[in-house]
CSV table of C-alpha atoms and ligand atoms in Angstrom, one decimal:
chain,number,residue,atom,x,y,z
A,617,UNK,CA,76.7,-31.8,60.8
A,618,UNK,CA,77.4,-31.6,64.9
A,619,UNK,CA,76.0,-28.3,67.0
A,620,UNK,CA,79.8,-28.3,68.4
A,621,UNK,CA,79.1,-23.7,68.8
A,622,UNK,CA,77.3,-25.6,71.7
A,623,UNK,CA,79.9,-27.2,73.5
A,624,UNK,CA,82.1,-25.5,75.8
A,625,UNK,CA,85.1,-23.6,74.1
A,626,UNK,CA,88.0,-26.1,75.9
A,627,UNK,CA,85.4,-29.2,74.4
A,628,UNK,CA,85.4,-27.2,71.0
A,629,UNK,CA,89.5,-26.8,70.4
A,630,UNK,CA,89.6,-30.5,71.9
A,631,UNK,CA,87.9,-32.1,69.2
A,632,UNK,CA,89.1,-29.8,66.9
A,633,UNK,CA,92.9,-30.5,68.0
A,634,UNK,CA,91.8,-34.6,68.0
A,635,UNK,CA,90.2,-34.5,64.2
A,636,UNK,CA,93.8,-32.2,63.3
A,637,UNK,CA,95.8,-34.7,63.7
A,638,UNK,CA,94.0,-37.6,62.5
A,639,UNK,CA,94.2,-35.1,58.5
A,640,UNK,CA,97.8,-35.0,59.5
A,641,UNK,CA,97.7,-39.5,59.5
A,642,UNK,CA,95.5,-39.5,56.1
A,643,UNK,CA,97.7,-36.9,55.0
A,644,UNK,CA,100.9,-39.0,55.2
A,645,UNK,CA,99.1,-42.9,54.5
A,646,UNK,CA,97.9,-40.9,51.7
A,647,UNK,CA,100.8,-39.2,50.5
A,648,UNK,CA,102.9,-42.7,51.2
A,649,UNK,CA,100.4,-44.5,48.9
A,650,UNK,CA,102.3,-42.5,45.5
A,651,UNK,CA,106.0,-41.6,46.9
A,652,UNK,CA,104.9,-37.4,47.3
A,653,UNK,CA,102.4,-35.1,47.4
A,654,UNK,CA,101.5,-31.9,48.4
A,655,UNK,CA,101.9,-32.6,52.0
A,656,UNK,CA,103.8,-29.7,53.4
A,657,UNK,CA,100.9,-27.5,52.1
A,658,UNK,CA,98.7,-29.9,53.6
A,659,UNK,CA,100.1,-30.8,57.0
A,660,UNK,CA,100.1,-26.6,57.5
A,661,UNK,CA,96.9,-26.6,57.0
A,662,UNK,CA,95.1,-29.1,58.8
A,663,UNK,CA,94.2,-27.2,61.8
A,664,UNK,CA,92.3,-25.3,59.7
A,665,UNK,CA,90.4,-27.6,57.7
A,666,UNK,CA,89.4,-29.0,61.2
A,667,UNK,CA,87.9,-25.8,63.1
A,668,UNK,CA,86.2,-25.7,59.5
A,669,UNK,CA,84.9,-29.4,58.8
A,670,UNK,CA,84.2,-30.1,62.6
A,671,UNK,CA,83.4,-26.6,64.5
A,672,UNK,CA,82.5,-24.2,61.4
A,673,UNK,CA,80.4,-25.2,58.6
A,674,UNK,CA,76.9,-26.8,58.6
A,675,UNK,CA,76.4,-29.8,56.3
A,676,UNK,CA,75.2,-33.0,55.4
A,677,UNK,CA,77.3,-36.0,55.4
A,678,UNK,CA,74.2,-38.1,54.0
A,679,UNK,CA,72.9,-35.3,52.0
A,680,UNK,CA,75.7,-33.8,49.6
A,681,UNK,CA,73.7,-31.7,47.9
A,682,UNK,CA,70.9,-30.2,50.5
A,683,UNK,CA,71.0,-26.2,49.5
A,684,UNK,CA,71.3,-25.2,53.2
A,685,UNK,CA,74.4,-26.4,54.2
A,686,UNK,CA,77.6,-24.1,54.2
A,687,UNK,CA,80.2,-24.1,50.9
A,688,UNK,CA,83.7,-25.1,51.0
A,689,UNK,CA,85.8,-23.4,48.9
A,690,UNK,CA,89.8,-24.7,47.7
A,691,UNK,CA,90.8,-22.6,45.6
A,692,UNK,CA,93.9,-23.8,46.1
A,693,UNK,CA,93.2,-27.1,44.7
A,694,UNK,CA,96.7,-28.4,44.9
A,695,UNK,CA,96.2,-29.1,49.0
A,696,UNK,CA,93.5,-31.8,47.6
A,697,UNK,CA,95.0,-34.5,49.9
A,698,UNK,CA,93.5,-33.0,52.7
A,699,UNK,CA,90.4,-31.9,51.9
A,700,UNK,CA,90.2,-35.6,51.4
A,701,UNK,CA,91.8,-36.5,54.6
A,702,UNK,CA,89.3,-33.0,56.4
A,703,UNK,CA,86.0,-36.0,54.0
A,704,UNK,CA,87.0,-39.0,54.7
A,705,UNK,CA,87.0,-37.6,59.4
A,706,UNK,CA,84.1,-35.9,58.0
A,707,UNK,CA,82.5,-39.6,56.5
A,708,UNK,CA,82.0,-38.3,52.7
A,709,UNK,CA,84.5,-40.5,51.5
A,710,UNK,CA,85.0,-43.8,52.3
A,711,UNK,CA,88.1,-45.7,55.3
A,712,UNK,CA,89.1,-47.8,52.5
A,713,UNK,CA,89.5,-45.2,49.4
A,714,UNK,CA,92.6,-44.0,50.6
A,715,UNK,CA,94.8,-46.5,48.8
A,716,UNK,CA,93.6,-45.8,45.6
A,717,UNK,CA,94.7,-41.5,46.3
A,718,UNK,CA,96.5,-40.7,43.6
A,719,UNK,CA,96.0,-43.5,41.1
A,720,UNK,CA,94.4,-43.7,38.1
A,721,UNK,CA,90.2,-43.9,38.4
A,722,UNK,CA,90.6,-43.1,41.6
A,723,UNK,CA,87.8,-40.1,43.5
A,724,UNK,CA,91.5,-39.0,44.8
A,725,UNK,CA,93.9,-37.2,42.7
A,726,UNK,CA,96.7,-35.9,43.3
A,727,UNK,CA,94.6,-31.6,42.0
A,728,UNK,CA,91.6,-32.4,43.3
A,729,UNK,CA,88.2,-32.9,40.2
A,730,UNK,CA,85.3,-32.0,41.9
A,731,UNK,CA,83.2,-33.9,39.6
A,732,UNK,CA,85.4,-36.5,40.7
A,733,UNK,CA,85.4,-36.6,44.7
A,734,UNK,CA,82.1,-36.6,47.0
A,735,UNK,CA,82.2,-33.6,49.2
A,736,UNK,CA,84.4,-30.9,46.5
A,737,UNK,CA,82.3,-28.0,45.9
A,738,UNK,CA,85.2,-26.5,43.4
A,739,UNK,CA,88.1,-27.1,40.7
A,740,UNK,CA,90.3,-25.2,43.1
A,741,UNK,CA,93.6,-24.2,39.9
A,742,UNK,CA,94.1,-22.6,38.1
A,743,UNK,CA,94.8,-20.1,40.8
A,744,UNK,CA,93.9,-17.5,41.0
A,745,UNK,CA,90.0,-18.5,40.9
A,746,UNK,CA,88.1,-19.6,44.2
A,747,UNK,CA,87.6,-16.1,45.1
A,748,UNK,CA,85.0,-15.3,42.2
A,749,UNK,CA,83.8,-17.9,42.4
A,750,UNK,CA,82.7,-17.8,46.0
A,751,UNK,CA,81.8,-14.5,45.7
A,752,UNK,CA,79.2,-16.1,42.1
A,753,UNK,CA,77.6,-18.6,44.7
A,754,UNK,CA,77.6,-15.9,47.3
A,755,UNK,CA,75.6,-13.9,45.1
A,756,UNK,CA,73.5,-16.9,43.7
A,757,UNK,CA,72.6,-18.1,46.6
A,758,UNK,CA,71.3,-14.5,47.5
A,759,UNK,CA,69.6,-14.7,44.5
A,760,UNK,CA,67.7,-17.7,45.8
A,761,UNK,CA,67.4,-17.0,49.5
A,762,UNK,CA,69.3,-18.9,51.4
A,763,UNK,CA,71.5,-18.1,54.2
A,764,UNK,CA,74.7,-20.4,53.4
A,765,UNK,CA,78.7,-19.1,54.5
A,766,UNK,CA,80.7,-19.8,51.9
A,767,UNK,CA,83.9,-20.0,53.0
A,768,UNK,CA,86.9,-19.8,50.3
A,769,UNK,CA,90.0,-21.6,51.6
A,770,UNK,CA,93.4,-18.9,49.4
A,771,UNK,CA,96.6,-20.2,49.8
A,772,UNK,CA,99.5,-16.8,50.3
A,773,UNK,CA,100.9,-17.1,45.8
A,774,UNK,CA,97.1,-16.7,44.2
A,775,UNK,CA,97.4,-13.4,46.3
A,776,UNK,CA,99.2,-12.3,43.6
A,777,UNK,CA,96.5,-12.9,40.9
A,778,UNK,CA,94.9,-9.2,39.8
A,779,UNK,CA,91.6,-11.8,39.8
A,780,UNK,CA,92.0,-12.7,43.3
A,781,UNK,CA,91.8,-9.0,43.6
A,782,UNK,CA,88.5,-7.8,41.9
A,783,UNK,CA,87.5,-10.3,43.7
A,784,UNK,CA,87.8,-9.0,46.8
A,785,UNK,CA,87.0,-5.0,45.6
A,786,UNK,CA,83.8,-7.0,44.1
A,787,UNK,CA,82.9,-8.9,47.9
A,788,UNK,CA,82.8,-5.5,49.4
A,789,UNK,CA,81.0,-3.9,46.7
A,790,UNK,CA,78.5,-6.4,47.2
A,791,UNK,CA,78.2,-6.4,50.6
A,792,UNK,CA,78.7,-10.3,50.5
A,793,UNK,CA,78.5,-10.4,54.6
A,794,UNK,CA,77.9,-14.0,54.4
A,795,UNK,CA,81.6,-14.2,52.8
A,796,UNK,CA,84.8,-15.4,55.1
A,797,UNK,CA,87.8,-15.4,53.4
A,798,UNK,CA,91.3,-17.9,54.7
A,799,UNK,CA,94.4,-17.2,53.3
A,800,UNK,CA,96.6,-19.2,53.9
A,801,UNK,CA,99.7,-17.7,54.8
A,802,UNK,CA,103.0,-19.9,54.5
A,803,UNK,CA,105.2,-18.2,52.6
A,804,UNK,CA,105.7,-20.4,50.4
A,805,UNK,CA,104.9,-20.7,46.4
A,806,UNK,CA,106.2,-22.9,44.0
A,807,UNK,CA,108.6,-20.6,42.4
A,808,UNK,CA,110.3,-19.8,46.4
A,809,UNK,CA,109.0,-17.9,49.2
A,810,UNK,CA,106.1,-15.6,48.7
A,811,UNK,CA,107.1,-13.3,50.1
A,812,UNK,CA,110.0,-12.8,48.2
A,813,UNK,CA,108.5,-13.5,44.9
A,814,UNK,CA,105.6,-10.3,45.2
A,815,UNK,CA,105.1,-9.1,48.6
A,816,UNK,CA,102.5,-8.5,49.7
A,817,UNK,CA,102.2,-7.5,53.7
A,818,UNK,CA,100.7,-6.2,54.4
A,819,UNK,CA,98.2,-8.1,53.9
A,820,UNK,CA,94.8,-6.3,57.1
A,821,UNK,CA,95.1,-3.4,56.2
A,822,UNK,CA,95.1,-4.5,52.6
A,823,UNK,CA,92.0,-6.2,52.9
A,824,UNK,CA,90.4,-3.8,55.4
A,825,UNK,CA,91.4,-1.0,52.5
A,826,UNK,CA,88.7,-3.0,51.0
A,827,UNK,CA,86.3,-2.6,53.2
A,828,UNK,CA,86.6,-6.2,55.1
A,829,UNK,CA,86.0,-7.1,58.1
A,830,UNK,CA,89.7,-8.5,59.4
A,831,UNK,CA,91.4,-10.5,60.9
A,832,UNK,CA,94.9,-12.4,61.8
A,833,UNK,CA,96.0,-15.6,63.9
A,834,UNK,CA,98.6,-18.6,64.4
A,835,UNK,CA,97.2,-20.9,61.8
A,836,UNK,CA,98.2,-23.7,63.4
A,837,UNK,CA,97.2,-22.5,67.5
A,838,UNK,CA,93.5,-24.2,67.8
A,839,UNK,CA,92.1,-21.5,70.5
A,840,UNK,CA,92.8,-18.3,68.3
A,841,UNK,CA,91.3,-20.3,65.1
A,842,UNK,CA,88.5,-20.7,66.6
A,843,UNK,CA,88.2,-17.3,68.1
A,844,UNK,CA,88.7,-16.0,65.0
A,845,UNK,CA,86.4,-17.9,62.7
A,846,UNK,CA,83.3,-17.2,65.8
A,847,UNK,CA,84.6,-13.8,65.3
A,848,UNK,CA,84.1,-13.5,61.7
A,849,UNK,CA,80.8,-15.2,61.9
A,850,UNK,CA,78.8,-13.9,64.2
A,851,UNK,CA,80.7,-10.1,62.6
A,852,UNK,CA,77.4,-7.7,62.9
A,853,UNK,CA,78.2,-5.7,59.8
A,854,UNK,CA,77.5,-6.1,55.9
A,855,UNK,CA,80.6,-6.7,54.6
A,856,UNK,CA,82.6,-9.7,53.5
A,857,UNK,CA,85.4,-11.0,56.2
A,858,UNK,CA,88.1,-12.5,56.0
A,859,UNK,CA,91.0,-14.5,58.8
A,860,UNK,CA,94.6,-14.5,57.7
A,861,UNK,CA,95.9,-17.7,58.5
A,862,UNK,CA,99.4,-17.4,59.5
A,863,UNK,CA,100.7,-21.7,58.8
A,864,UNK,CA,103.8,-23.7,59.0
A,865,UNK,CA,104.3,-26.2,56.1
A,866,UNK,CA,104.4,-29.1,57.9
A,867,UNK,CA,103.5,-28.6,60.6
A,868,UNK,CA,103.0,-31.5,63.5
A,869,UNK,CA,106.6,-33.3,60.8
A,870,UNK,CA,109.9,-32.0,62.9
A,871,UNK,CA,111.5,-33.2,60.0
A,872,UNK,CA,109.7,-31.6,57.3
A,873,UNK,CA,108.5,-28.7,59.0
A,874,UNK,CA,112.4,-27.8,58.9
A,875,UNK,CA,113.6,-29.3,55.2
A,876,UNK,CA,113.7,-26.3,53.1
A,877,UNK,CA,112.0,-26.3,49.1
A,878,UNK,CA,109.6,-27.8,50.0
A,879,UNK,CA,106.0,-26.8,47.7
A,880,UNK,CA,106.3,-29.6,46.5
A,881,UNK,CA,107.9,-32.6,48.4
A,882,UNK,CA,109.5,-36.3,47.5
A,883,UNK,CA,109.2,-38.3,51.6
A,884,UNK,CA,112.3,-41.3,51.3
A,885,UNK,CA,109.9,-44.5,51.5
A,886,UNK,CA,112.5,-45.1,55.1
A,887,UNK,CA,111.1,-42.2,56.0
A,888,UNK,CA,107.0,-42.1,56.0
A,889,UNK,CA,107.0,-44.6,59.2
A,890,UNK,CA,109.5,-41.6,61.0
A,891,UNK,CA,106.6,-39.0,59.6
A,892,UNK,CA,103.3,-40.7,61.6
A,893,UNK,CA,106.2,-41.3,64.6
A,894,UNK,CA,106.9,-37.9,64.8
A,895,UNK,CA,103.3,-36.7,64.1
B,559,LIG,MG1,101.8,-20.9,49.1
């Protein structure tokens, strides 16, 4: 796509914010068709997906199997609603398919299924596998002499999984300079607040200790996010990179930001219009 990095920084920030807003709107409209969904996570990560799909990633919307494309791996497969919204915005999925979201035979099931969905690289979940898949993919690309980057989006709940840390160690061992992990720290997982379920801080120090180039930003502040992604992608050393992103569940819709226990949200029929208005 797009060559956004050739634009000036202000224009890049504007574009990411504008498209993030459209991603959020689509998340709400899709979820409204079912009355429920992983809405909080979707709204929380919309800025990240926008920054990736409309600034950082190299891809061809009309050639999804282009070998040189950057890969985006959604390890947290239950965030699929946000990825669908980004893929629609990117022109890989027709807008009209939104109304099929979550229905039988839809290409947009509630939990992501890569074989069903154009532009979706992996089926994320069982959780904790995406970073390992990313490591394998980086090694495979290296063997084929392809210089694509692999962006792995991992939820904070997945930090609990031993398989994630095997991948962290392996990525460092193999000096995977084309691997960029994004950790979405929304402090929420199915069973409660992530940091209470199994403490994982200080996360940046842990990644550093494993040999990664590590940064932490507010994942809902586009300027910070953009600078961190630029720094991650241009870092000169041969080692993997991580951007830990603190995000707010339900970001952009005030009454959803404040809702308690929001891992899987049910929203009353009358509230969807209110959510869209608040957005
Ligand atoms: Mg989480």
